Coordinates of C-alpha atoms in Angstrom, one line a residue:
Chain A
X1 CA 21.0 76.0 -222.8
X2 CA 21.6 73.0 -220.7
X3 CA 24.6 70.8 -221.4
X4 CA 24.1 67.3 -220.1
X5 CA 27.4 66.3 -218.4
X6 CA 26.1 63.3 -216.5
X7 CA 28.3 60.9 -218.4
X8 CA 31.4 63.0 -217.7
X9 CA 30.5 63.1 -214.0
X10 CA 30.0 59.3 -214.0
X11 CA 33.4 58.9 -215.5
X12 CA 34.9 61.0 -212.7
X13 CA 33.0 59.0 -210.1
X14 CA 34.3 55.8 -211.4
X15 CA 37.9 56.9 -211.1
X16 CA 37.5 58.0 -207.5
X17 CA 35.6 54.8 -206.5
X18 CA 38.2 52.7 -208.2
X19 CA 40.8 54.0 -205.7
X20 CA 38.9 53.3 -202.5
X21 CA 36.7 50.4 -203.6
X22 CA 38.2 48.3 -200.9
X23 CA 37.2 50.9 -198.3
X24 CA 33.7 50.9 -199.5
X25 CA 33.4 47.2 -199.4
X26 CA 34.8 47.3 -195.9
X27 CA 32.1 49.5 -194.7
X28 CA 29.5 47.3 -196.3
X29 CA 31.0 44.3 -194.8
X30 CA 29.3 44.6 -191.5
X31 CA 26.3 42.9 -192.9
X32 CA 28.2 39.8 -194.0
X33 CA 29.7 36.9 -192.5
X34 CA 33.3 37.5 -193.1
X35 CA 33.0 41.1 -192.0
X36 CA 36.3 41.2 -190.2
X37 CA 38.2 39.1 -192.6
X38 CA 39.4 41.8 -194.9
X39 CA 42.4 39.9 -196.1
X40 CA 40.4 37.1 -197.5
X41 CA 37.9 39.5 -199.1
X42 CA 40.6 41.2 -201.1
X43 CA 42.2 37.9 -202.1
X44 CA 38.9 36.6 -203.4
X45 CA 38.2 39.8 -205.4
X46 CA 41.4 39.6 -207.2
X47 CA 41.0 36.0 -208.2
X48 CA 37.3 35.5 -209.0
X49 CA 35.7 38.8 -208.7
X50 CA 33.2 37.6 -206.1
X51 CA 32.7 39.0 -202.6
X52 CA 31.2 37.4 -199.5
X53 CA 28.6 40.1 -199.5
X54 CA 27.4 39.3 -202.9
X55 CA 27.5 35.6 -202.3
X56 CA 25.4 36.0 -199.2
X57 CA 22.8 38.0 -201.1
X58 CA 22.8 35.4 -203.9
X59 CA 22.3 32.7 -201.3
X60 CA 19.4 34.5 -199.8
X61 CA 17.8 34.8 -203.2
X62 CA 18.4 31.1 -203.9
X63 CA 16.9 30.3 -200.5
X64 CA 13.8 32.4 -201.1
X65 CA 13.3 31.0 -204.5
X66 CA 13.7 27.4 -203.3
X67 CA 11.2 27.9 -200.5
X68 CA 8.5 29.3 -202.7
X69 CA 8.9 27.4 -206.0
X70 CA 7.0 24.2 -206.7
X71 CA 9.9 22.5 -208.4
X72 CA 13.4 21.6 -207.3
X73 CA 15.7 24.3 -208.6
X74 CA 19.3 23.5 -209.8
X75 CA 21.8 23.3 -207.0
X76 CA 24.2 26.3 -206.9
X77 CA 27.4 24.2 -206.8
X78 CA 30.0 26.9 -206.8
X79 CA 28.2 29.3 -204.5
X80 CA 27.7 26.5 -201.9
X81 CA 31.4 25.5 -202.2
X82 CA 32.5 29.0 -201.5
X83 CA 30.1 29.5 -198.7
X84 CA 30.8 26.3 -196.9
X85 CA 34.5 27.0 -197.1
X86 CA 34.0 30.4 -195.6
X87 CA 32.0 29.0 -192.8
X88 CA 34.8 26.6 -192.0
X89 CA 37.4 29.3 -192.1
X90 CA 35.3 31.6 -190.0
X91 CA 34.8 29.0 -187.3
X92 CA 38.6 28.5 -187.2
X93 CA 39.1 32.3 -187.1
X94 CA 36.8 32.7 -184.2
X95 CA 38.5 29.9 -182.3
X96 CA 41.9 31.5 -182.9
X97 CA 40.6 34.8 -181.7
X98 CA 39.1 33.4 -178.5
X99 CA 42.4 31.8 -177.7
X100 CA 43.8 35.3 -177.7
X101 CA 41.3 36.4 -175.1
X102 CA 42.2 33.6 -172.9
X103 CA 45.8 34.8 -172.8
X104 CA 44.8 38.4 -172.2
X105 CA 42.6 37.7 -169.2
X106 CA 45.2 35.5 -167.7
X107 CA 47.8 38.2 -167.8
X108 CA 45.9 41.3 -166.7
X109 CA 42.7 40.4 -164.9
X110 CA 43.6 42.5 -161.8
X111 CA 43.3 46.0 -163.3
X112 CA 39.7 47.1 -163.8
X113 CA 40.7 49.2 -166.8
X114 CA 42.1 46.4 -168.8
X115 CA 39.2 44.2 -167.9
X116 CA 36.9 46.9 -169.3
X117 CA 39.0 46.9 -172.5
X118 CA 38.7 43.1 -172.9
X119 CA 35.0 43.4 -172.3
X120 CA 34.7 45.9 -175.1
X121 CA 36.9 44.0 -177.5
X122 CA 34.6 41.0 -177.0
X123 CA 31.9 42.7 -179.0
X124 CA 33.4 41.9 -182.4
X125 CA 33.7 38.3 -181.3
X126 CA 30.0 38.2 -180.3
X127 CA 29.1 39.8 -183.6
X128 CA 31.0 37.3 -185.5
X129 CA 29.5 34.4 -183.7
X130 CA 25.9 35.7 -184.2
X131 CA 26.6 36.4 -187.8
X132 CA 27.9 32.9 -188.3
X133 CA 24.9 31.5 -186.6
X134 CA 22.7 33.5 -189.0
X135 CA 24.4 32.2 -192.1
X136 CA 24.3 28.6 -190.8
X137 CA 20.6 28.9 -190.3
X138 CA 20.0 30.0 -193.8
X139 CA 22.2 27.2 -195.1
X140 CA 20.4 24.6 -193.0
X141 CA 17.0 25.8 -194.0
X142 CA 17.9 25.9 -197.6
X143 CA 19.2 22.3 -197.6
X144 CA 16.3 21.0 -195.6
X145 CA 13.9 22.6 -198.0
X146 CA 15.6 20.8 -200.8
X147 CA 15.5 17.5 -199.0
X148 CA 11.8 17.9 -198.5
X149 CA 11.3 18.4 -202.2
X150 CA 13.6 15.5 -203.0
X151 CA 11.4 13.3 -200.8
X152 CA 8.2 14.6 -202.5
X153 CA 9.4 14.3 -206.1
X154 CA 11.3 11.1 -205.6
X155 CA 9.9 9.3 -208.6
X156 CA 9.8 12.3 -210.8
X157 CA 13.5 13.0 -210.2
X158 CA 14.3 9.5 -211.3
X159 CA 13.1 10.3 -214.8
X160 CA 16.0 12.7 -215.1
X161 CA 18.4 9.8 -214.9
X162 CA 17.0 8.3 -218.0
X163 CA 18.2 9.2 -221.5
X164 CA 16.9 12.3 -223.2
X165 CA 16.3 14.3 -220.0
X166 CA 16.7 18.1 -220.4
X167 CA 18.8 18.5 -217.2
X168 CA 21.0 15.8 -215.8
X169 CA 20.5 14.9 -212.2
X170 CA 24.1 15.9 -211.3
X171 CA 23.4 19.5 -212.1
X172 CA 20.1 19.5 -210.2
X173 CA 21.4 17.9 -207.1
X174 CA 24.6 18.1 -205.0
X175 CA 26.6 15.0 -204.4
X176 CA 25.2 14.4 -201.0
X177 CA 21.7 15.0 -202.2
X178 CA 22.2 12.5 -205.0
X179 CA 23.2 9.9 -202.5
X180 CA 20.3 10.8 -200.2
X181 CA 17.9 10.5 -203.2
X182 CA 19.3 7.1 -204.2
X183 CA 19.3 5.5 -200.8
X184 CA 16.1 7.0 -199.6
X185 CA 14.3 5.7 -202.7
X186 CA 15.9 2.3 -202.2
X187 CA 14.7 2.2 -198.6
X188 CA 11.2 3.3 -199.5
X189 CA 11.0 0.8 -202.3
X190 CA 12.1 -2.0 -200.0
X191 CA 9.4 -1.0 -197.4
X192 CA 6.6 -0.9 -200.0
X193 CA 7.8 -4.1 -201.7
X194 CA 8.0 -6.0 -198.5
X195 CA 4.7 -4.8 -197.0
X196 CA 2.3 -4.6 -199.9
X197 CA 3.6 -4.8 -203.4
X198 CA 4.7 -8.4 -203.4
X199 CA 1.2 -9.5 -202.6
X200 CA -0.1 -7.8 -205.8
X201 CA -0.3 -9.3 -209.2
X202 CA 3.0 -8.6 -211.2
X203 CA 1.5 -6.0 -213.5
X204 CA 0.4 -3.9 -210.6
X205 CA 3.8 -4.0 -208.8
X206 CA 5.4 -0.9 -210.4
X207 CA 5.5 2.2 -208.3
X208 CA 5.9 4.5 -211.2
X209 CA 3.0 3.4 -213.3
X210 CA 1.6 6.4 -215.3
X211 CA -0.8 4.5 -217.5
X212 CA -3.4 3.7 -214.9
X213 CA -6.4 5.8 -214.1
X214 CA -4.3 8.0 -211.8
X215 CA -0.7 8.9 -212.5
X216 CA 1.6 7.6 -209.8
X217 CA 4.5 9.9 -210.6
X218 CA 3.9 13.2 -208.9
X219 CA 5.1 16.1 -211.0
X220 CA 5.7 19.5 -209.6
X221 CA 2.6 21.7 -209.7
X222 CA 3.7 23.8 -212.7
X223 CA 0.7 26.0 -212.7
X224 CA 0.8 27.0 -209.0
X225 CA 0.5 30.7 -208.3
X226 CA 3.5 32.4 -206.9
X227 CA 4.3 35.9 -205.8
X228 CA 7.1 37.4 -207.9
X229 CA 9.1 40.6 -207.6
X230 CA 10.5 41.8 -210.9
X231 CA 14.0 42.9 -210.0
X232 CA 15.2 43.3 -213.6
X233 CA 18.8 42.6 -214.7
X234 CA 21.4 43.1 -212.1
X235 CA 22.2 46.9 -212.2
X236 CA 25.7 46.3 -210.7
X237 CA 26.9 44.3 -213.6
X238 CA 27.2 46.6 -216.6
X239 CA 26.3 44.5 -219.6
X240 CA 24.5 44.7 -222.9
X241 CA 20.9 45.6 -222.6
X242 CA 18.7 42.7 -222.0
X243 CA 17.1 41.5 -225.3
X244 CA 14.0 40.3 -223.5
X245 CA 13.4 43.6 -221.9
X246 CA 11.0 45.8 -223.7
X247 CA 9.9 49.4 -223.1
X248 CA 6.3 50.2 -222.9
X249 CA 5.0 52.8 -225.3
X250 CA 2.3 54.2 -223.0
X251 CA 4.2 54.6 -219.7
X252 CA 7.8 54.5 -220.8
X253 CA 8.5 51.8 -218.2
X254 CA 10.6 48.7 -218.8
X255 CA 8.9 45.4 -218.7
X256 CA 9.2 41.7 -219.6
X257 CA 6.5 40.4 -221.9
X258 CA 5.2 36.9 -220.9
X259 CA 2.5 34.8 -222.4
X260 CA 0.0 32.9 -220.3
X261 CA -0.5 29.7 -222.3
X262 CA -4.0 28.7 -221.1
X263 CA -5.6 32.0 -221.7
X264 CA -3.6 33.0 -224.8
X265 CA -3.0 36.3 -223.0
X266 CA 0.0 38.6 -222.9
X267 CA 1.1 40.1 -219.7
X268 CA 3.6 42.8 -218.9
X269 CA 5.9 42.4 -215.9
X270 CA 7.1 46.0 -215.2
X271 CA 10.4 46.3 -213.4
X272 CA 10.0 46.8 -209.7
X273 CA 6.4 45.4 -209.7
X274 CA 5.0 42.6 -207.6
X275 CA 2.7 40.1 -209.3
X276 CA 0.9 36.9 -208.6
X277 CA 1.6 34.7 -211.6
X278 CA 1.5 31.1 -212.5
X279 CA 4.9 29.5 -212.0
X280 CA 5.3 28.1 -215.5
X281 CA 4.8 31.6 -216.9
X282 CA 7.7 33.1 -215.0
X283 CA 9.9 30.0 -214.7
X284 CA 12.5 31.1 -217.3
X285 CA 12.8 34.5 -215.8
X286 CA 13.4 33.0 -212.4
X287 CA 16.1 30.7 -213.7
X288 CA 17.7 33.8 -215.4
X289 CA 17.5 35.6 -212.2
X290 CA 15.4 38.5 -213.6
X291 CA 12.6 37.8 -211.3
X292 CA 12.5 36.7 -207.7
X293 CA 10.0 34.7 -205.8
X294 CA 8.7 36.3 -202.5
Chain B
X1 CA -4.6 15.9 -206.7
X2 CA -1.9 13.4 -206.7
X3 CA -1.7 9.6 -206.3
X4 CA -1.1 9.7 -202.5
X5 CA -3.5 12.5 -201.7
X6 CA -5.8 11.1 -199.0
X7 CA -8.6 13.7 -199.7
X8 CA -8.5 12.8 -203.3
X9 CA -8.8 9.1 -202.5
X10 CA -11.8 9.8 -200.2
X11 CA -13.4 12.0 -202.8
X12 CA -13.0 9.3 -205.4
X13 CA -14.9 6.9 -203.2
X14 CA -18.1 8.8 -203.4
X15 CA -20.9 6.8 -205.0
X16 CA -22.3 8.0 -208.3
X17 CA -25.5 6.7 -209.8
X18 CA -24.8 4.9 -213.1
X19 CA -26.9 3.0 -215.7
X20 CA -25.5 0.0 -217.5
X21 CA -25.7 -0.2 -221.2
X22 CA -25.0 -3.9 -221.5
X23 CA -26.0 -7.2 -220.1
X24 CA -22.9 -8.4 -218.3
X25 CA -22.7 -11.8 -216.8
X26 CA -21.2 -12.3 -213.3
X27 CA -21.2 -8.7 -212.3
X28 CA -24.2 -8.9 -210.1
X29 CA -22.3 -8.2 -207.0
X30 CA -22.2 -4.6 -208.0
X31 CA -25.9 -4.6 -207.4
X32 CA -25.7 -6.6 -204.3
X33 CA -26.9 -10.0 -205.6
X34 CA -23.8 -12.1 -205.9
X35 CA -23.7 -14.7 -208.6
X36 CA -26.3 -13.1 -210.8
X37 CA -25.8 -11.2 -214.1
X38 CA -26.2 -7.5 -214.4
X39 CA -29.0 -6.4 -216.7
X40 CA -29.1 -3.7 -219.3
X41 CA -30.5 -0.4 -217.9
X42 CA -29.9 -1.5 -214.4
X43 CA -29.2 1.4 -212.1
X44 CA -26.3 1.0 -209.8
X45 CA -24.4 3.3 -207.5
X46 CA -20.7 3.0 -208.2
X47 CA -17.8 4.8 -206.6
X48 CA -16.4 7.5 -208.9
X49 CA -13.0 5.8 -209.4
X50 CA -14.8 2.8 -211.0
X51 CA -17.5 4.7 -212.7
X52 CA -15.1 7.1 -214.3
X53 CA -13.2 4.4 -216.1
X54 CA -16.2 2.4 -217.1
X55 CA -17.9 5.5 -218.5
X56 CA -15.0 6.0 -220.8
X57 CA -14.1 2.5 -221.9
X58 CA -16.4 1.2 -224.5
X59 CA -17.8 -2.3 -225.1
X60 CA -16.5 -2.7 -228.7
X61 CA -16.0 -6.3 -228.2
X62 CA -19.6 -6.8 -227.2
X63 CA -21.7 -8.1 -230.1
X64 CA -24.7 -5.8 -229.3
X65 CA -22.7 -2.7 -230.2
X66 CA -21.8 -3.8 -233.7
X67 CA -24.9 -2.3 -235.3
X68 CA -24.5 1.0 -233.6
X69 CA -22.6 4.0 -234.9
X70 CA -20.5 4.6 -231.9
X71 CA -19.2 2.2 -229.4
X72 CA -21.3 2.7 -226.4
X73 CA -19.5 2.8 -223.1
X74 CA -20.2 0.2 -220.4
X75 CA -22.1 2.5 -218.2
X76 CA -23.6 5.9 -218.4
X77 CA -23.1 8.3 -215.5
X78 CA -26.3 10.0 -214.2
X79 CA -25.9 13.4 -212.7
X80 CA -25.6 12.8 -209.0
X81 CA -27.6 14.5 -206.3
X82 CA -24.8 16.8 -205.3
X83 CA -24.9 18.5 -208.8
X84 CA -28.6 18.5 -209.3
X85 CA -30.2 21.7 -210.6
X86 CA -31.6 22.3 -207.2
X87 CA -28.0 22.6 -205.8
X88 CA -26.8 24.7 -208.8
X89 CA -29.6 27.1 -208.3
X90 CA -28.9 27.3 -204.6
X91 CA -25.3 28.2 -205.4
X92 CA -26.3 30.8 -207.8
X93 CA -28.7 32.4 -205.3
X94 CA -26.3 32.7 -202.4
X95 CA -23.1 30.8 -202.1
X96 CA -22.2 32.1 -198.6
X97 CA -25.4 30.7 -197.0
X98 CA -25.1 27.3 -198.7
X99 CA -24.4 24.3 -196.4
X100 CA -21.8 22.7 -198.7
X101 CA -20.9 20.1 -196.1
X102 CA -24.3 18.6 -195.9
X103 CA -24.4 18.2 -199.7
X104 CA -21.0 16.4 -199.8
X105 CA -17.9 16.9 -197.7
X106 CA -15.7 16.8 -200.8
X107 CA -17.9 19.0 -202.9
X108 CA -15.3 20.9 -204.8
X109 CA -13.1 17.9 -205.6
X110 CA -16.1 16.0 -207.0
X111 CA -17.5 19.0 -208.9
X112 CA -14.1 19.6 -210.5
X113 CA -13.8 15.9 -211.5
X114 CA -17.3 16.0 -212.9
X115 CA -16.6 19.2 -214.9
X116 CA -13.4 17.7 -216.3
X117 CA -15.2 14.5 -217.3
X118 CA -17.9 16.3 -219.2
X119 CA -16.2 19.5 -220.2
X120 CA -19.0 21.4 -218.5
X121 CA -18.3 25.1 -218.9
X122 CA -21.4 26.2 -217.1
X123 CA -20.6 24.2 -214.1
X124 CA -17.1 25.7 -214.0
X125 CA -18.5 29.2 -214.0
X126 CA -20.8 28.4 -211.2
X127 CA -18.0 26.9 -209.2
X128 CA -15.8 29.9 -209.8
X129 CA -18.4 32.2 -208.6
X130 CA -19.1 30.1 -205.6
X131 CA -15.5 29.8 -204.6
X132 CA -14.9 33.5 -204.9
X133 CA -17.9 34.4 -202.9
X134 CA -17.3 31.9 -200.2
X135 CA -13.6 32.6 -199.9
X136 CA -14.3 36.2 -199.0
X137 CA -16.4 34.9 -196.2
X138 CA -13.7 32.4 -195.2
X139 CA -11.2 35.2 -195.2
X140 CA -13.4 37.3 -193.0
X141 CA -13.7 34.5 -190.5
X142 CA -10.0 33.7 -190.6
X143 CA -8.7 37.2 -190.0
X144 CA -10.9 38.3 -187.2
X145 CA -9.6 35.9 -184.6
X146 CA -11.3 35.4 -181.4
X147 CA -8.3 33.8 -179.8
X148 CA -9.8 33.2 -176.5
X149 CA -12.9 31.5 -177.9
X150 CA -10.9 29.3 -180.2
X151 CA -8.4 28.3 -177.5
X152 CA -11.3 27.0 -175.5
X153 CA -12.6 25.1 -178.5
X154 CA -15.9 27.0 -178.6
X155 CA -18.1 27.1 -181.6
X156 CA -16.7 29.7 -184.0
X157 CA -20.1 30.1 -185.8
X158 CA -22.5 28.4 -188.0
X159 CA -20.7 29.3 -191.2
X160 CA -17.7 27.2 -190.2
X161 CA -19.9 24.2 -190.0
X162 CA -20.8 24.5 -193.6
X163 CA -17.3 24.3 -195.1
X164 CA -16.3 21.4 -197.2
X165 CA -12.9 19.7 -196.8
X166 CA -11.2 21.9 -199.4
X167 CA -12.5 25.1 -197.8
X168 CA -11.4 23.8 -194.4
X169 CA -7.8 23.6 -195.7
X170 CA -8.0 27.2 -197.0
X171 CA -9.5 28.3 -193.7
X172 CA -7.0 26.6 -191.6
X173 CA -4.1 27.9 -193.5
X174 CA -5.2 31.5 -193.7
X175 CA -6.3 31.4 -190.0
X176 CA -2.9 30.1 -189.0
X177 CA -1.0 32.7 -190.9
X178 CA -3.2 35.5 -189.5
X179 CA -2.8 34.2 -186.0
X180 CA 0.9 33.8 -186.2
X181 CA 1.4 37.3 -187.8
X182 CA -0.6 38.8 -184.9
X183 CA 1.3 36.9 -182.3
X184 CA 4.5 38.0 -183.8
X185 CA 3.4 41.6 -183.9
X186 CA 2.3 41.6 -180.3
X187 CA 4.9 39.4 -178.6
X188 CA 8.0 40.6 -180.4

């Protein structure tokens, strides 16, 4: 007779990990930006229960989704605030460290042993700089991608400013992006007005005329096909079972049911699977972070 | 297909044969004789962007339409050469060998517009079949890269010359991605 003691073992596991969770996070930290900055990691965990590792992973997910989705996704305000602050701090940290090296080499440059030591101890510095460069690349690419979309959906985004919009523009864009959007639109409008539009009859002067034979406001391509990876709910966060998640009767696998409007068809997105889907079908799952674009 | 899409604008400029359902004064310049009226049943070639609107908007205000059951639209679109039964049959028989470019350089865009205008289910099926068949061929051509030949701008084959504008975009994109992947694999 087998007695299933998995839950008891899991309880024991949790106790031991609770003791040295900081140790574990330290070993994981070499993939992150603030790898050496243990003090700050601990401080953050106590306050908000976020870590640079997780933030970086979330940022990568946001970046990937933003690159592949046809629409402009909401701006991750808090995440970006944290990340930008960390970049700032890390830059200062590196600067302080390199000051230390300056002093070291000045004092003991004659002995070859000590020079070797300083050479070796420069490795962490190199690592930190390369890591910082990596994070900055992701940030830049993310923001530029968003700017390109803001350019493209200039007129469409302006509709969010009007009353009755589902999402307000402040949530969708950051403060700087809002300013960019406003001023870029003003400049574009001025150019069009001065060069062409003022020569046209008054009823043809609008740039956002949707009643004509061709719509002038370009909407995101809602039905574009995207590749999705069904990651499922975050396994790290223990929470109530996802109400949208269903279990298949035939295979016993967990899946999300989605409906494809045009075909009146049901599709099952099994966890761990990769699918090619229309964007509007999986949009909600993407916003809930159950599914990732790849 | 958006407002500022150049290919869409070019496709919309294609001439479509139309027949007028009314006598309309002053419109003779569409036929080429300025200052004259346009006669009923006159056959005129109009660009699609004009024909599409005129084929939908009816002449209710026109006194001649009062007696009729339905308000007749200004013009009637006649199936253009590029969607003639001859072409449809050629597509059905062998999409890969068809010279789409010689029929029209914006074949797909126009066919899609036409199918939307008339809710033509059969045409859509034919187009689907054609696109699938031809995209396999395009994919073959795009993945097997003869880098040296292409770098020198040599003729990549007769099939390439039969692509329409839409297929060219597909070809270019898939070719670029294949090429760049290979370069990355080789060069590190």
